[in-house]
RNA sequence: GCCCAUGUGGCGGAAUUGGUAGACGCAGCAGACUCAAAAUCUGCCGUUCGCAAGAGCGUGAAGGUUCGAUUCCUUUCGUGGGCACCA
């Protein structure tokens, strides 16, 4: 009986589906465990071998946990709103809903082929109205909440209104509040809502009539068409994530993410401590407020730099400088934020003609504007200290601004020195203090004089939450006289209306603005922008817990039961965006009492990227002739990507190549080396356009899903990035066939027996149990696969065909290769899924050894091995070692200085 | 520029706490079985010297700590990724 993997895999996938083997209940006496993958965006290109890496890891772990007696939630869904579908619609006229549906069908079929244990009954799609109804609902919760600074948590905005009505606040009394117009009141509340509307800068492209993402802007022009792009203020929705900055920071202490992942989030949040200091401006009533982390350097300030967008600019610019400044402002407007921050080499700036006054020594400080200072960070103004900050130093040198030295010999005049350990000079009342200590002294003085205060600052900005696009969640908001009106929860979902064309609406609005019937309602004009991609993904892990509930987003009972995601697997590309947003949403829902935990993901495992190994051929310039890689240097050539699937290693299959792309290269000729065409190679991102993608379906057809799963794991540690190479897959396939042959012979059929296992066989088994359990627990799936190979090799060497042993092995292997294990499990006469078997228990007694083959080194160099009983103590060991012939040879008659003996490890003789 | 990760045979990788470097697999070589092939099995497989026994070298490089370093420390180079005039 042969190992017919295709039949077996189909059979068990059907069985699992029909018997609902992976359906999970919210009621169970077992402890729960929640394993989640970052759900995919269903792109038109389908799945390539890079996608399933994390899915296989999570699937193995889910099955393992189930075998270990847990009620495991392991769902899958689709992040199905997004730009590519809309872009595709723009090009082909096909509705995003149609193409998305089609793509999801393909994805699901591909996923099912690999044999994942998803509970598809809980599948969700962010673009499904039954799902985004609750995305909109949560948005309304955010809209109707504010961040209470006293309690450091979200509270209903109604609480704030009540306070204003009865007590007022430091800016107005209750009477004043009650006298405000509705619009005035709403404007004040908008400044506190967690989801709020305000003006924000966007990349505006006049020619395309639309807003562009940062990466759609290249060198100041649009990527599509090369049209000019400028910064423009537009009304946008935002999430007040900055209010949660500190809690997001503190929450990192309570979760199990890698240190580098936490570090990335900390850097993004960018907490800094310093001071805000106000400077008077000469001949002006305006004052300039700067934020600095180094108040100790206040006597070293030689100039100020403010953001070109700073509101004070026009007020302080002198008439002589007006023209210059306007020219510079026009230049800055043409620069995307990314460009403004990216080019460190070219220094630009412009003097306003105005001077600030140093409050301590009265010195005149010129005020400049420069693109590297952003309006959105701090106060949008900095005090520049060239002797201590390299960027300020470069700026001063470039514009010939004299530099004051406040750190004596620590400053060379050739570069800035950002030390905090220097003793201050030329620094008035701070003279003689070490900079570190001077900070507090300076801040205290500033506060005493009432010209500034201690300030904690965050680099993170509030998150832009609207997009001028079609394929996203509509906002449940209408506008009337400049006042936003939320829809009532009973009116949800506000369904995304059908459109016939996907081009932008007037005045930079999204496509929805074209639907006059839809936007005009009795309660005002509908919001025409839609929510960004991360809206639906910020809370999806909750919906899986209670996916069909039409009363609430997730019943509190369900979220109390499943609680946090125990293991979350996904790529590092979501390190800051998605993870921070979902952490924030979780905290808000927790604050409002809607769920019982405030961190969504207990443990995060980052899978590495599988890169593609591209193949190149070299066209001789201007011909249809291609030269083999080894000879290409003799010609002028252009490299051309060829499909990796037509290449065996680096050896091009010329016949296949000639038929490629509708026989585009049918007439090509070749310059070969040793009768072969050798391709060039390069490791790149796996992508369709580079022809280096490998389709998992084909590998599953050719070798089976079990082989494919194990090979992906065998490639290396899950967390590591590595290039894909199909070559080694044969080895894993051979392993599974070898396992099969322990029970079945191709000719004789069944060869397994009920005979009792020998000690040697049990030893092999229990060594494997121990190692597999350890490796699976620490997500070391690659070494687990090796362990299985070793085990089967050893059992084959022992000619062990015993049910007693192999049955246990099948349970261990089931998470990794579920189909073959299920088949063999039943062949051995068991009923029910192998996943419901009892996980083998490791028996240490079987592995106890009485002797050890010790490596013996002389002076740290390994010279021989000696087998010694394990119960020997140092003196006996020394005696036996010194008797050894090889050791005596290396001692060469000299007495040993010392003998190091580590029990059960090694022996080292020092001469 | 800053931060993080990483560097081990022809290749993917292993060595979990400082204790036999190269497990396991791929590729390669030699052989068995076969009319032949596939499949399977056996042996070899870091490098240099040597018939061999054995010896020298060897985890990017150079130092250091240690009886002992792929593992810890310092310096340095390469690669990958992330962030970026963030005050």
GROMACS .gro file of C-alpha atoms (C1' of nucleotides) in nm, chain B residues 4-71:
model
   68
  915C      C1'    1   1.734   4.683   1.582
  916A      C1'    2   1.860   4.221   1.386
  917U      C1'    3   2.219   3.920   1.167
  918G      C1'    4   2.708   3.693   0.985
  919U      C1'    5   2.868   2.907   1.109
  920G      C1'    6   3.046   2.382   0.513
  921G      C1'    7   2.874   2.410  -0.191
  922C      C1'    8   2.335   2.542   0.021
  923G      C1'    9   1.907   2.586   0.426
  924G      C1'   10   2.035   2.547   0.903
  925A      C1'   11   2.177   2.289   1.449
  926A      C1'   12   2.450   2.363   1.899
  927U      C1'   13   1.818   2.567   2.456
  928U      C1'   14   2.241   2.785   3.076
  929G      C1'   15   3.012   2.933   2.854
  930G      C1'   16   3.134   2.268   2.804
  931U      C1'   17   3.253   1.722   2.192
  932A      C1'   18   3.116   2.310   1.618
  933G      C1'   19   2.862   2.147   1.165
  934A      C1'   20   2.257   1.774   1.430
  935C      C1'   21   1.872   1.723   1.045
  936G      C1'   22   1.797   1.805   0.536
  937C      C1'   23   1.948   1.949   0.025
  938A      C1'   24   2.321   1.909  -0.335
  939G      C1'   25   2.756   1.609  -0.457
  940C      C1'   26   3.066   1.148  -0.480
  941A      C1'   27   3.113   0.601  -0.451
  942G      C1'   28   2.855   0.144  -0.414
  943A      C1'   29   2.420  -0.231  -0.367
  944C      C1'   30   1.949  -0.380  -0.592
  945U      C1'   31   1.765  -0.354  -1.141
  946C      C1'   32   1.793  -0.561  -1.837
  947A      C1'   33   1.742  -0.035  -1.740
  948A      C1'   34   1.524   0.359  -1.483
  949A      C1'   35   1.253   0.529  -1.070
  950A      C1'   36   1.214   0.414  -0.574
  951U      C1'   37   1.495   0.218  -0.177
  952C      C1'   38   1.935   0.091   0.091
  953U      C1'   39   2.486   0.138   0.240
  954G      C1'   40   2.923   0.440   0.277
  955C      C1'   41   3.188   0.922   0.219
  956C      C1'   42   3.112   1.440   0.249
  957G      C1'   43   3.443   2.194   0.663
  958U      C1'   44   3.956   2.272   0.507
  959U      C1'   45   4.501   2.172   0.467
  960C      C1'   46   4.900   1.797   0.525
  961G      C1'   47   4.916   1.256   0.542
  962C      C1'   48   4.876   0.579   0.256
  963A      C1'   49   4.709   0.571   0.742
  964A      C1'   50   4.722   0.670   1.249
  965G      C1'   51   4.706   1.141   1.336
  966A      C1'   52   4.810   1.662   1.328
  967G      C1'   53   4.734   2.196   1.190
  968C      C1'   54   4.354   2.551   1.078
  969G      C1'   55   3.831   2.672   1.120
  970U      C1'   56   3.172   2.995   1.341
  971G      C1'   57   3.287   3.783   0.901
  972A      C1'   58   3.784   4.027   1.103
  973A      C1'   59   4.115   4.182   1.518
  974G      C1'   60   4.182   4.182   2.030
  975G      C1'   61   4.018   4.047   2.547
  976U      C1'   62   3.798   3.755   2.975
  977U      C1'   63   3.812   3.206   3.085
  978C      C1'   64   4.069   2.566   3.231
  979G      C1'   65   3.732   2.613   2.806
  980A      C1'   66   3.405   3.116   2.369
  981U      C1'   67   2.958   3.019   1.774
  982U      C1'   68   2.781   3.176   2.291
   0.00000   0.00000   0.00000
